[in-house]
mmCIF file with all atom_site columns, C-alpha atoms in Angstrom:
data_model
loop_
_atom_site.group_PDB
_atom_site.id
_atom_site.type_symbol
_atom_site.label_atom_id
_atom_site.label_alt_id
_atom_site.label_comp_id
_atom_site.label_asym_id
_atom_site.label_entity_id
_atom_site.label_seq_id
_atom_site.pdbx_PDB_ins_code
_atom_site.Cartn_x
_atom_site.Cartn_y
_atom_site.Cartn_z
_atom_site.occupancy
_atom_site.B_iso_or_equiv
_atom_site.pdbx_formal_charge
_atom_site.auth_seq_id
_atom_site.auth_comp_id
_atom_site.auth_asym_id
_atom_site.auth_atom_id
_atom_site.pdbx_PDB_model_num
ATOM 1   C CA . ASP A 1 1   ? -15.462 8.736   -23.919 1.00 0.00 ? 340 ASP A CA 1
ATOM 2   C CA . GLN A 1 2   ? -11.654 9.347   -22.685 1.00 0.00 ? 341 GLN A CA 1
ATOM 3   C CA . GLN A 1 3   ? -11.975 8.228   -19.051 1.00 0.00 ? 342 GLN A CA 1
ATOM 4   C CA . VAL A 1 4   ? -8.666  9.606   -18.699 1.00 0.00 ? 343 VAL A CA 1
ATOM 5   C CA . LYS A 1 5   ? -6.849  12.563  -19.984 1.00 0.00 ? 344 LYS A CA 1
ATOM 6   C CA . GLN A 1 6   ? -3.614  13.978  -20.293 1.00 0.00 ? 345 GLN A CA 1
ATOM 7   C CA . ASN A 1 7   ? -3.975  17.406  -22.201 1.00 0.00 ? 346 ASN A CA 1
ATOM 8   C CA . SER A 1 8   ? -0.714  18.021  -22.597 1.00 0.00 ? 347 SER A CA 1
ATOM 9   C CA . PRO A 1 9   ? 1.048   16.021  -25.294 1.00 0.00 ? 348 PRO A CA 1
ATOM 10  C CA . SER A 1 10  ? 4.014   17.659  -24.969 1.00 0.00 ? 349 SER A CA 1
ATOM 11  C CA . LEU A 1 11  ? 6.808   18.876  -21.803 1.00 0.00 ? 350 LEU A CA 1
ATOM 12  C CA . SER A 1 12  ? 10.336  20.652  -22.198 1.00 0.00 ? 351 SER A CA 1
ATOM 13  C CA . VAL A 1 13  ? 11.805  21.182  -19.166 1.00 0.00 ? 352 VAL A CA 1
ATOM 14  C CA . GLN A 1 14  ? 15.823  22.116  -18.375 1.00 0.00 ? 353 GLN A CA 1
ATOM 15  C CA . GLU A 1 15  ? 17.605  20.037  -15.948 1.00 0.00 ? 354 GLU A CA 1
ATOM 16  C CA . GLY A 1 16  ? 17.304  20.221  -12.807 1.00 0.00 ? 355 GLY A CA 1
ATOM 17  C CA . ARG A 1 17  ? 14.078  21.978  -12.916 1.00 0.00 ? 356 ARG A CA 1
ATOM 18  C CA . ILE A 1 18  ? 11.090  20.370  -11.325 1.00 0.00 ? 357 ILE A CA 1
ATOM 19  C CA . SER A 1 19  ? 8.794   18.521  -14.086 1.00 0.00 ? 358 SER A CA 1
ATOM 20  C CA . ILE A 1 20  ? 4.898   18.858  -13.822 1.00 0.00 ? 359 ILE A CA 1
ATOM 21  C CA . LEU A 1 21  ? 2.908   16.512  -15.630 1.00 0.00 ? 360 LEU A CA 1
ATOM 22  C CA . ASN A 1 22  ? -1.500  16.515  -14.929 1.00 0.00 ? 361 ASN A CA 1
ATOM 23  C CA . CYS A 1 23  ? -3.859  13.967  -15.504 1.00 0.00 ? 362 CYS A CA 1
ATOM 24  C CA . ASP A 1 24  ? -7.437  14.131  -15.252 1.00 0.00 ? 363 ASP A CA 1
ATOM 25  C CA . TYR A 1 25  ? -9.959  11.472  -14.705 1.00 0.00 ? 364 TYR A CA 1
ATOM 26  C CA . THR A 1 26  ? -14.047 11.418  -15.622 1.00 0.00 ? 365 THR A CA 1
ATOM 27  C CA . ASN A 1 27  ? -15.141 8.117   -13.960 1.00 0.00 ? 366 ASN A CA 1
ATOM 28  C CA . SER A 1 28  ? -15.659 8.510   -9.958  1.00 0.00 ? 367 SER A CA 1
ATOM 29  C CA . MET A 1 29  ? -15.253 5.029   -9.600  1.00 0.00 ? 368 MET A CA 1
ATOM 30  C CA . PHE A 1 30  ? -11.672 4.521   -9.864  1.00 0.00 ? 369 PHE A CA 1
ATOM 31  C CA . ASP A 1 31  ? -9.596  4.382   -6.551  1.00 0.00 ? 370 ASP A CA 1
ATOM 32  C CA . TYR A 1 32  ? -6.189  3.366   -8.107  1.00 0.00 ? 371 TYR A CA 1
ATOM 33  C CA . PHE A 1 33  ? -3.847  5.446   -9.932  1.00 0.00 ? 372 PHE A CA 1
ATOM 34  C CA . LEU A 1 34  ? -0.397  4.946   -11.404 1.00 0.00 ? 373 LEU A CA 1
ATOM 35  C CA . TRP A 1 35  ? 1.764   6.660   -13.647 1.00 0.00 ? 374 TRP A CA 1
ATOM 36  C CA . TYR A 1 36  ? 4.060   4.841   -16.326 1.00 0.00 ? 375 TYR A CA 1
ATOM 37  C CA . LYS A 1 37  ? 7.173   5.899   -18.282 1.00 0.00 ? 376 LYS A CA 1
ATOM 38  C CA . LYS A 1 38  ? 7.703   4.533   -21.889 1.00 0.00 ? 377 LYS A CA 1
ATOM 39  C CA . TYR A 1 39  ? 10.797  4.551   -24.236 1.00 0.00 ? 378 TYR A CA 1
ATOM 40  C CA . PRO A 1 40  ? 10.831  4.194   -27.529 1.00 0.00 ? 379 PRO A CA 1
ATOM 41  C CA . ALA A 1 41  ? 10.963  0.616   -28.758 1.00 0.00 ? 380 ALA A CA 1
ATOM 42  C CA . GLU A 1 42  ? 10.150  -0.737  -25.198 1.00 0.00 ? 381 GLU A CA 1
ATOM 43  C CA . GLY A 1 43  ? 6.835   -1.114  -22.930 1.00 0.00 ? 382 GLY A CA 1
ATOM 44  C CA . PRO A 1 44  ? 5.623   0.803   -20.475 1.00 0.00 ? 383 PRO A CA 1
ATOM 45  C CA . THR A 1 45  ? 7.418   0.621   -17.261 1.00 0.00 ? 384 THR A CA 1
ATOM 46  C CA . PHE A 1 46  ? 5.825   1.095   -13.599 1.00 0.00 ? 385 PHE A CA 1
ATOM 47  C CA . LEU A 1 47  ? 6.862   4.247   -11.899 1.00 0.00 ? 386 LEU A CA 1
ATOM 48  C CA . ILE A 1 48  ? 4.582   5.321   -9.530  1.00 0.00 ? 387 ILE A CA 1
ATOM 49  C CA . SER A 1 49  ? 0.765   4.756   -7.745  1.00 0.00 ? 388 SER A CA 1
ATOM 50  C CA . ILE A 1 50  ? -1.479  5.918   -5.652  1.00 0.00 ? 389 ILE A CA 1
ATOM 51  C CA . SER A 1 51  ? -4.463  4.926   -3.944  1.00 0.00 ? 390 SER A CA 1
ATOM 52  C CA . SER A 1 52  ? -7.835  6.890   -3.446  1.00 0.00 ? 391 SER A CA 1
ATOM 53  C CA . ILE A 1 53  ? -7.505  7.367   0.378   1.00 0.00 ? 392 ILE A CA 1
ATOM 54  C CA . LYS A 1 54  ? -4.317  8.836   -0.064  1.00 0.00 ? 393 LYS A CA 1
ATOM 55  C CA . ASP A 1 55  ? -3.303  12.346  -1.821  1.00 0.00 ? 394 ASP A CA 1
ATOM 56  C CA . LYS A 1 56  ? 0.220   12.269  -2.022  1.00 0.00 ? 395 LYS A CA 1
ATOM 57  C CA . ASN A 1 57  ? 2.472   9.415   -2.665  1.00 0.00 ? 396 ASN A CA 1
ATOM 58  C CA . GLU A 1 58  ? 6.410   9.740   -2.939  1.00 0.00 ? 397 GLU A CA 1
ATOM 59  C CA . ASP A 1 59  ? 9.146   7.916   -4.501  1.00 0.00 ? 398 ASP A CA 1
ATOM 60  C CA . GLY A 1 60  ? 12.541  9.327   -4.596  1.00 0.00 ? 399 GLY A CA 1
ATOM 61  C CA . ARG A 1 61  ? 12.892  12.631  -7.163  1.00 0.00 ? 400 ARG A CA 1
ATOM 62  C CA . PHE A 1 62  ? 9.050   11.147  -8.011  1.00 0.00 ? 401 PHE A CA 1
ATOM 63  C CA . THR A 1 63  ? 5.821   12.380  -6.102  1.00 0.00 ? 402 THR A CA 1
ATOM 64  C CA . VAL A 1 64  ? 2.275   11.710  -7.178  1.00 0.00 ? 403 VAL A CA 1
ATOM 65  C CA . PHE A 1 65  ? -0.310  13.873  -5.652  1.00 0.00 ? 404 PHE A CA 1
ATOM 66  C CA . LEU A 1 66  ? -3.982  13.295  -6.387  1.00 0.00 ? 405 LEU A CA 1
ATOM 67  C CA . ASN A 1 67  ? -6.964  15.836  -5.901  1.00 0.00 ? 406 ASN A CA 1
ATOM 68  C CA . LYS A 1 68  ? -10.266 13.830  -5.872  1.00 0.00 ? 407 LYS A CA 1
ATOM 69  C CA . SER A 1 69  ? -12.792 16.759  -5.627  1.00 0.00 ? 408 SER A CA 1
ATOM 70  C CA . ALA A 1 70  ? -11.182 18.056  -8.867  1.00 0.00 ? 409 ALA A CA 1
ATOM 71  C CA . LYS A 1 71  ? -10.679 14.052  -10.532 1.00 0.00 ? 410 LYS A CA 1
ATOM 72  C CA . HIS A 1 72  ? -6.846  15.230  -11.058 1.00 0.00 ? 411 HIS A CA 1
ATOM 73  C CA . LEU A 1 73  ? -3.491  13.827  -10.242 1.00 0.00 ? 412 LEU A CA 1
ATOM 74  C CA . SER A 1 74  ? -0.099  14.947  -10.935 1.00 0.00 ? 413 SER A CA 1
ATOM 75  C CA . LEU A 1 75  ? 3.380   13.703  -11.433 1.00 0.00 ? 414 LEU A CA 1
ATOM 76  C CA . HIS A 1 76  ? 6.465   15.854  -9.900  1.00 0.00 ? 415 HIS A CA 1
ATOM 77  C CA . ILE A 1 77  ? 9.805   15.271  -10.869 1.00 0.00 ? 416 ILE A CA 1
ATOM 78  C CA . VAL A 1 78  ? 12.278  16.657  -8.632  1.00 0.00 ? 417 VAL A CA 1
ATOM 79  C CA . PRO A 1 79  ? 15.303  17.644  -9.984  1.00 0.00 ? 418 PRO A CA 1
ATOM 80  C CA . SER A 1 80  ? 14.464  16.564  -13.549 1.00 0.00 ? 419 SER A CA 1
ATOM 81  C CA . GLN A 1 81  ? 17.540  14.590  -15.413 1.00 0.00 ? 420 GLN A CA 1
ATOM 82  C CA . PRO A 1 82  ? 17.781  13.746  -18.825 1.00 0.00 ? 421 PRO A CA 1
ATOM 83  C CA . GLY A 1 83  ? 17.245  10.377  -19.069 1.00 0.00 ? 422 GLY A CA 1
ATOM 84  C CA . ASP A 1 84  ? 14.048  11.080  -17.675 1.00 0.00 ? 423 ASP A CA 1
ATOM 85  C CA . SER A 1 85  ? 12.891  11.952  -21.219 1.00 0.00 ? 424 SER A CA 1
ATOM 86  C CA . ALA A 1 86  ? 10.142  9.929   -22.390 1.00 0.00 ? 425 ALA A CA 1
ATOM 87  C CA . VAL A 1 87  ? 6.345   9.468   -22.532 1.00 0.00 ? 426 VAL A CA 1
ATOM 88  C CA . TYR A 1 88  ? 4.560   9.169   -19.568 1.00 0.00 ? 427 TYR A CA 1
ATOM 89  C CA . PHE A 1 89  ? 1.371   7.932   -19.162 1.00 0.00 ? 428 PHE A CA 1
ATOM 90  C CA . CYS A 1 90  ? -1.137  8.239   -16.340 1.00 0.00 ? 429 CYS A CA 1
ATOM 91  C CA . ALA A 1 91  ? -3.321  5.532   -15.775 1.00 0.00 ? 430 ALA A CA 1
ATOM 92  C CA . ALA A 1 92  ? -6.666  4.633   -12.906 1.00 0.00 ? 431 ALA A CA 1
ATOM 93  C CA . SER A 1 93  ? -8.767  1.611   -12.373 1.00 0.00 ? 432 SER A CA 1
ATOM 94  C CA . GLY A 1 94  ? -11.158 0.855   -9.763  1.00 0.00 ? 433 GLY A CA 1
ATOM 95  C CA . THR A 1 95  ? -12.788 -2.585  -8.054  1.00 0.00 ? 434 THR A CA 1
ATOM 96  C CA . SER A 1 96  ? -16.124 -1.212  -7.525  1.00 0.00 ? 435 SER A CA 1
ATOM 97  C CA . SER A 1 97  ? -19.277 -2.890  -9.329  1.00 0.00 ? 436 SER A CA 1
ATOM 98  C CA . GLY A 1 98  ? -19.077 -2.306  -12.624 1.00 0.00 ? 437 GLY A CA 1
ATOM 99  C CA . ASN A 1 99  ? -15.506 -1.654  -13.219 1.00 0.00 ? 438 ASN A CA 1
ATOM 100 C CA . THR A 1 100 ? -13.780 -4.570  -12.705 1.00 0.00 ? 439 THR A CA 1
ATOM 101 C CA . GLY A 1 101 ? -10.382 -3.299  -12.383 1.00 0.00 ? 440 GLY A CA 1
ATOM 102 C CA . LYS A 1 102 ? -9.823  -2.371  -15.929 1.00 0.00 ? 441 LYS A CA 1
ATOM 103 C CA . LEU A 1 103 ? -6.663  -0.479  -16.119 1.00 0.00 ? 442 LEU A CA 1
ATOM 104 C CA . ILE A 1 104 ? -7.533  2.603   -18.106 1.00 0.00 ? 443 ILE A CA 1
ATOM 105 C CA . PHE A 1 105 ? -4.775  4.862   -19.570 1.00 0.00 ? 444 PHE A CA 1
ATOM 106 C CA . GLY A 1 106 ? -4.604  8.501   -20.923 1.00 0.00 ? 445 GLY A CA 1
ATOM 107 C CA . GLN A 1 107 ? -2.660  9.838   -24.081 1.00 0.00 ? 446 GLN A CA 1
ATOM 108 C CA . GLY A 1 108 ? 0.697   10.351  -22.594 1.00 0.00 ? 447 GLY A CA 1
ATOM 109 C CA . THR A 1 109 ? 2.585   13.534  -22.268 1.00 0.00 ? 448 THR A CA 1
ATOM 110 C CA . THR A 1 110 ? 6.208   13.771  -23.891 1.00 0.00 ? 449 THR A CA 1
ATOM 111 C CA . LEU A 1 111 ? 8.404   14.986  -21.727 1.00 0.00 ? 450 LEU A CA 1
ATOM 112 C CA . GLN A 1 112 ? 12.143  16.917  -23.113 1.00 0.00 ? 451 GLN A CA 1
ATOM 113 C CA . VAL A 1 113 ? 14.578  17.176  -20.683 1.00 0.00 ? 452 VAL A CA 1
ATOM 114 C CA . LYS A 1 114 ? 17.169  19.345  -21.780 1.00 0.00 ? 453 LYS A CA 1
ATOM 115 C CA . PRO A 1 115 ? 20.809  19.601  -20.633 1.00 0.00 ? 454 PRO A CA 1
ATOM 116 C CA . ASN B 2 1   ? 12.460  -14.225 -14.906 1.00 0.00 ? 618 ASN B CA 1
ATOM 117 C CA . ALA B 2 2   ? 10.701  -13.302 -18.014 1.00 0.00 ? 619 ALA B CA 1
ATOM 118 C CA . GLY B 2 3   ? 8.014   -11.355 -17.190 1.00 0.00 ? 620 GLY B CA 1
ATOM 119 C CA . VAL B 2 4   ? 5.440   -11.131 -20.115 1.00 0.00 ? 621 VAL B CA 1
ATOM 120 C CA . THR B 2 5   ? 6.623   -12.393 -23.054 1.00 0.00 ? 622 THR B CA 1
ATOM 121 C CA . GLN B 2 6   ? 4.782   -11.627 -26.607 1.00 0.00 ? 623 GLN B CA 1
ATOM 122 C CA . THR B 2 7   ? 5.551   -13.323 -29.493 1.00 0.00 ? 624 THR B CA 1
ATOM 123 C CA . PRO B 2 8   ? 5.999   -12.324 -32.833 1.00 0.00 ? 625 PRO B CA 1
ATOM 124 C CA . LYS B 2 9   ? 8.416   -8.776  -32.129 1.00 0.00 ? 626 LYS B CA 1
ATOM 125 C CA . PHE B 2 10  ? 7.174   -7.777  -35.712 1.00 0.00 ? 627 PHE B CA 1
ATOM 126 C CA . GLN B 2 11  ? 4.551   -8.728  -38.577 1.00 0.00 ? 628 GLN B CA 1
ATOM 127 C CA . VAL B 2 12  ? 3.522   -7.538  -41.590 1.00 0.00 ? 629 VAL B CA 1
ATOM 128 C CA . LEU B 2 13  ? 0.148   -8.733  -42.842 1.00 0.00 ? 630 LEU B CA 1
ATOM 129 C CA . LYS B 2 14  ? -1.918  -8.280  -46.009 1.00 0.00 ? 631 LYS B CA 1
ATOM 130 C CA . THR B 2 15  ? -5.480  -7.181  -45.464 1.00 0.00 ? 632 THR B CA 1
ATOM 131 C CA . GLY B 2 16  ? -7.928  -9.877  -44.990 1.00 0.00 ? 633 GLY B CA 1
ATOM 132 C CA . GLN B 2 17  ? -5.336  -11.868 -43.659 1.00 0.00 ? 634 GLN B CA 1
ATOM 133 C CA . SER B 2 18  ? -5.560  -13.609 -39.847 1.00 0.00 ? 635 SER B CA 1
ATOM 134 C CA . MET B 2 19  ? -3.179  -13.879 -37.306 1.00 0.00 ? 636 MET B CA 1
ATOM 135 C CA . THR B 2 20  ? -2.966  -14.625 -33.417 1.00 0.00 ? 637 THR B CA 1
ATOM 136 C CA . LEU B 2 21  ? -0.820  -13.065 -31.216 1.00 0.00 ? 638 LEU B CA 1
ATOM 137 C CA . GLN B 2 22  ? 0.796   -14.255 -28.254 1.00 0.00 ? 639 GLN B CA 1
ATOM 138 C CA . CYS B 2 23  ? 1.349   -13.356 -24.497 1.00 0.00 ? 640 CYS B CA 1
ATOM 139 C CA . ALA B 2 24  ? 2.308   -15.596 -22.024 1.00 0.00 ? 641 ALA B CA 1
ATOM 140 C CA . GLN B 2 25  ? 2.956   -14.189 -18.127 1.00 0.00 ? 642 GLN B CA 1
ATOM 141 C CA . ASP B 2 26  ? 5.184   -16.205 -15.470 1.00 0.00 ? 643 ASP B CA 1
ATOM 142 C CA . MET B 2 27  ? 4.219   -14.133 -12.167 1.00 0.00 ? 644 MET B CA 1
ATOM 143 C CA . ASN B 2 28  ? 1.410   -15.969 -11.368 1.00 0.00 ? 645 ASN B CA 1
ATOM 144 C CA . HIS B 2 29  ? -1.097  -13.066 -12.366 1.00 0.00 ? 646 HIS B CA 1
ATOM 145 C CA . ASN B 2 30  ? -4.914  -13.451 -12.539 1.00 0.00 ? 647 ASN B CA 1
ATOM 146 C CA . SER B 2 31  ? -5.774  -9.973  -14.717 1.00 0.00 ? 648 SER B CA 1
ATOM 147 C CA . MET B 2 32  ? -4.200  -9.666  -18.324 1.00 0.00 ? 649 MET B CA 1
ATOM 148 C CA . TYR B 2 33  ? -4.913  -7.025  -20.827 1.00 0.00 ? 650 TYR B CA 1
ATOM 149 C CA . TRP B 2 34  ? -4.577  -6.388  -24.384 1.00 0.00 ? 651 TRP B CA 1
ATOM 150 C CA . TYR B 2 35  ? -3.319  -2.528  -25.475 1.00 0.00 ? 652 TYR B CA 1
ATOM 151 C CA . ARG B 2 36  ? -2.916  -0.912  -28.817 1.00 0.00 ? 653 ARG B CA 1
ATOM 152 C CA . GLN B 2 37  ? -0.741  1.842   -29.232 1.00 0.00 ? 654 GLN B CA 1
ATOM 153 C CA . ASP B 2 38  ? -1.276  4.700   -31.819 1.00 0.00 ? 655 ASP B CA 1
ATOM 154 C CA . PRO B 2 39  ? -0.148  8.421   -32.206 1.00 0.00 ? 656 PRO B CA 1
ATOM 155 C CA . GLY B 2 40  ? -1.503  10.746  -30.275 1.00 0.00 ? 657 GLY B CA 1
ATOM 156 C CA . MET B 2 41  ? -4.301  7.800   -28.665 1.00 0.00 ? 658 MET B CA 1
ATOM 157 C CA . GLY B 2 42  ? -2.483  6.685   -25.992 1.00 0.00 ? 659 GLY B CA 1
ATOM 158 C CA . LEU B 2 43  ? -2.883  3.159   -24.830 1.00 0.00 ? 660 LEU B CA 1
ATOM 159 C CA . ARG B 2 44  ? -6.154  1.769   -25.586 1.00 0.00 ? 661 ARG B CA 1
ATOM 160 C CA . LEU B 2 45  ? -7.392  -0.835  -24.105 1.00 0.00 ? 662 LEU B CA 1
ATOM 161 C CA . ILE B 2 46  ? -8.790  -3.802  -26.670 1.00 0.00 ? 663 ILE B CA 1
ATOM 162 C CA . TYR B 2 47  ? -9.380  -6.307  -24.115 1.00 0.00 ? 664 TYR B CA 1
ATOM 163 C CA . TYR B 2 48  ? -9.316  -7.611  -20.656 1.00 0.00 ? 665 TYR B CA 1
ATOM 164 C CA . SER B 2 49  ? -9.754  -11.040 -18.482 1.00 0.00 ? 666 SER B CA 1
ATOM 165 C CA . ALA B 2 50  ? -9.573  -10.923 -14.674 1.00 0.00 ? 667 ALA B CA 1
ATOM 166 C CA . SER B 2 51  ? -9.342  -14.392 -14.355 1.00 0.00 ? 668 SER B CA 1
ATOM 167 C CA . GLU B 2 52  ? -8.521  -17.639 -16.451 1.00 0.00 ? 669 GLU B CA 1
ATOM 168 C CA . GLY B 2 53  ? -11.902 -18.498 -18.183 1.00 0.00 ? 670 GLY B CA 1
ATOM 169 C CA . THR B 2 54  ? -13.223 -14.605 -18.156 1.00 0.00 ? 671 THR B CA 1
ATOM 170 C CA . THR B 2 55  ? -12.690 -12.107 -20.785 1.00 0.00 ? 672 THR B CA 1
ATOM 171 C CA . ASP B 2 56  ? -14.150 -8.351  -21.471 1.00 0.00 ? 673 ASP B CA 1
ATOM 172 C CA . LYS B 2 57  ? -14.279 -5.755  -23.978 1.00 0.00 ? 674 LYS B CA 1
ATOM 173 C CA . GLY B 2 58  ? -12.144 -3.123  -23.190 1.00 0.00 ? 675 GLY B CA 1
ATOM 174 C CA . GLU B 2 59  ? -11.899 1.036   -25.247 1.00 0.00 ? 676 GLU B CA 1
ATOM 175 C CA . VAL B 2 60  ? -11.708 -0.820  -28.664 1.00 0.00 ? 677 VAL B CA 1
ATOM 176 C CA . PRO B 2 61  ? -12.694 -4.598  -28.937 1.00 0.00 ? 678 PRO B CA 1
ATOM 177 C CA . ASN B 2 62  ? -13.854 -4.291  -32.847 1.00 0.00 ? 679 ASN B CA 1
ATOM 178 C CA . GLY B 2 63  ? -12.315 -6.480  -35.155 1.00 0.00 ? 680 GLY B CA 1
ATOM 179 C CA . TYR B 2 64  ? -10.386 -8.315  -32.329 1.00 0.00 ? 681 TYR B CA 1
ATOM 180 C CA . ASN B 2 65  ? -10.839 -11.633 -30.418 1.00 0.00 ? 682 ASN B CA 1
ATOM 181 C CA . VAL B 2 66  ? -9.141  -12.997 -27.517 1.00 0.00 ? 683 VAL B CA 1
ATOM 182 C CA . SER B 2 67  ? -8.828  -16.250 -25.740 1.00 0.00 ? 684 SER B CA 1
ATOM 183 C CA . ARG B 2 68  ? -7.531  -16.850 -22.298 1.00 0.00 ? 685 ARG B CA 1
ATOM 184 C CA . LEU B 2 69  ? -6.187  -20.030 -22.970 1.00 0.00 ? 686 LEU B CA 1
ATOM 185 C CA . ASN B 2 70  ? -4.932  -20.614 -18.876 1.00 0.00 ? 687 ASN B CA 1
ATOM 186 C CA . LYS B 2 71  ? -3.568  -18.129 -16.277 1.00 0.00 ? 688 LYS B CA 1
ATOM 187 C CA . ARG B 2 72  ? -0.408  -17.725 -18.272 1.00 0.00 ? 689 ARG B CA 1
ATOM 188 C CA . GLU B 2 73  ? -1.524  -17.367 -21.586 1.00 0.00 ? 690 GLU B CA 1
ATOM 189 C CA . PHE B 2 74  ? -3.611  -14.558 -23.710 1.00 0.00 ? 691 PHE B CA 1
ATOM 190 C CA . SER B 2 75  ? -3.850  -14.252 -27.085 1.00 0.00 ? 692 SER B CA 1
ATOM 191 C CA . LEU B 2 76  ? -5.437  -11.622 -29.600 1.00 0.00 ? 693 LEU B CA 1
ATOM 192 C CA . ARG B 2 77  ? -6.778  -12.583 -32.477 1.00 0.00 ? 694 ARG B CA 1
ATOM 193 C CA . LEU B 2 78  ? -7.133  -10.854 -35.801 1.00 0.00 ? 695 LEU B CA 1
ATOM 194 C CA . GLU B 2 79  ? -9.570  -12.715 -37.747 1.00 0.00 ? 696 GLU B CA 1
ATOM 195 C CA . SER B 2 80  ? -9.320  -10.070 -41.133 1.00 0.00 ? 697 SER B CA 1
ATOM 196 C CA . ALA B 2 81  ? -6.947  -7.866  -40.872 1.00 0.00 ? 698 ALA B CA 1
ATOM 197 C CA . ALA B 2 82  ? -7.517  -4.404  -42.045 1.00 0.00 ? 699 ALA B CA 1
ATOM 198 C CA . PRO B 2 83  ? -5.188  -1.345  -42.285 1.00 0.00 ? 700 PRO B CA 1
ATOM 199 C CA . SER B 2 84  ? -6.905  0.715   -39.468 1.00 0.00 ? 701 SER B CA 1
ATOM 200 C CA . GLN B 2 85  ? -5.274  -2.475  -37.349 1.00 0.00 ? 702 GLN B CA 1
ATOM 201 C CA . THR B 2 86  ? -2.007  -0.790  -37.838 1.00 0.00 ? 703 THR B CA 1
ATOM 202 C CA . SER B 2 87  ? -0.311  -0.865  -34.783 1.00 0.00 ? 704 SER B CA 1
ATOM 203 C CA . VAL B 2 88  ? 1.932   -1.509  -31.573 1.00 0.00 ? 705 VAL B CA 1
ATOM 204 C CA . TYR B 2 89  ? 0.421   -4.285  -29.314 1.00 0.00 ? 706 TYR B CA 1
ATOM 205 C CA . PHE B 2 90  ? 0.769   -4.826  -25.627 1.00 0.00 ? 707 PHE B CA 1
ATOM 206 C CA . CYS B 2 91  ? 0.132   -7.570  -23.864 1.00 0.00 ? 708 CYS B CA 1
ATOM 207 C CA . ALA B 2 92  ? 0.525   -7.309  -20.171 1.00 0.00 ? 709 ALA B CA 1
ATOM 208 C CA . SER B 2 93  ? -0.475  -8.362  -16.685 1.00 0.00 ? 710 SER B CA 1
ATOM 209 C CA . SER B 2 94  ? -1.055  -7.258  -13.139 1.00 0.00 ? 711 SER B CA 1
ATOM 210 C CA . GLU B 2 95  ? -3.042  -8.308  -9.692  1.00 0.00 ? 712 GLU B CA 1
ATOM 211 C CA . VAL B 2 96  ? -6.196  -6.055  -9.072  1.00 0.00 ? 713 VAL B CA 1
ATOM 212 C CA . ASN B 2 97  ? -4.747  -2.583  -8.196  1.00 0.00 ? 714 ASN B CA 1
ATOM 213 C CA . THR B 2 98  ? -1.553  -3.661  -8.215  1.00 0.00 ? 715 THR B CA 1
ATOM 214 C CA . GLU B 2 99  ? 0.883   -2.590  -11.367 1.00 0.00 ? 716 GLU B CA 1
ATOM 215 C CA . ALA B 2 100 ? 0.470   -4.027  -14.364 1.00 0.00 ? 717 ALA B CA 1
ATOM 216 C CA . PHE B 2 101 ? 3.955   -5.004  -16.319 1.00 0.00 ? 718 PHE B CA 1
ATOM 217 C CA . PHE B 2 102 ? 4.012   -4.421  -19.928 1.00 0.00 ? 719 PHE B CA 1
ATOM 218 C CA . GLY B 2 103 ? 5.860   -7.008  -22.587 1.00 0.00 ? 720 GLY B CA 1
ATOM 219 C CA . GLN B 2 104 ? 7.631   -5.648  -25.386 1.00 0.00 ? 721 GLN B CA 1
ATOM 220 C CA . GLY B 2 105 ? 5.176   -5.259  -27.797 1.00 0.00 ? 722 GLY B CA 1
ATOM 221 C CA . THR B 2 106 ? 4.486   -6.338  -31.240 1.00 0.00 ? 723 THR B CA 1
ATOM 222 C CA . ARG B 2 107 ? 5.160   -3.996  -33.978 1.00 0.00 ? 724 ARG B CA 1
ATOM 223 C CA . LEU B 2 108 ? 1.690   -4.671  -36.752 1.00 0.00 ? 725 LEU B CA 1
ATOM 224 C CA . THR B 2 109 ? 2.006   -3.200  -40.232 1.00 0.00 ? 726 THR B CA 1
ATOM 225 C CA . VAL B 2 110 ? -1.237  -4.268  -42.250 1.00 0.00 ? 727 VAL B CA 1
ATOM 226 C CA . VAL B 2 111 ? -0.678  -3.281  -46.248 1.00 0.00 ? 728 VAL B CA 1
#
């Protein structure tokens, strides 16, 4: 049972436009959410995170939105740059009873930003 | 500051052989993880260790064992490798509810 889902395997965007990557989760015990970026032959690198007590977190060109009632989060990249082309993973964890901080990832979305 | 170091980077095994993937972190993190990445499947958690001396199964633990040797080191063992274990393996470390840092990965092929 996939607890974190990224239903779009790929996304193509023109340089300078907005990229929106989506993620859904099923476990209501998750209280911390993250986005990672991964280039080929490298380990994933952390981009941005959000706690469940917030609904938005911004860091430069990257903004993460959290909709707890819909169990949905999204990553906005504005403006998109060719160097943003990579695989993006969302991840979730929680520290409540029965969920001891395991970090669970989605399937990933491959973003291509065209010059 | 090396972060998370995995060895080896590449490995080819024959079916039935055993091997241990090594992972060490120098950030004094309590939590450590082993993931495998397969096309279309994302990063799937194999095993997790919340602290030294504790381990917990993840989403895909079958065919693997782990040892949290001390706070720095978390190893993953394949006792009898199978072609289905051909994958890229990542080790990571973190504190609870903070970002995890990943190693560069081990590309394992089982023939």
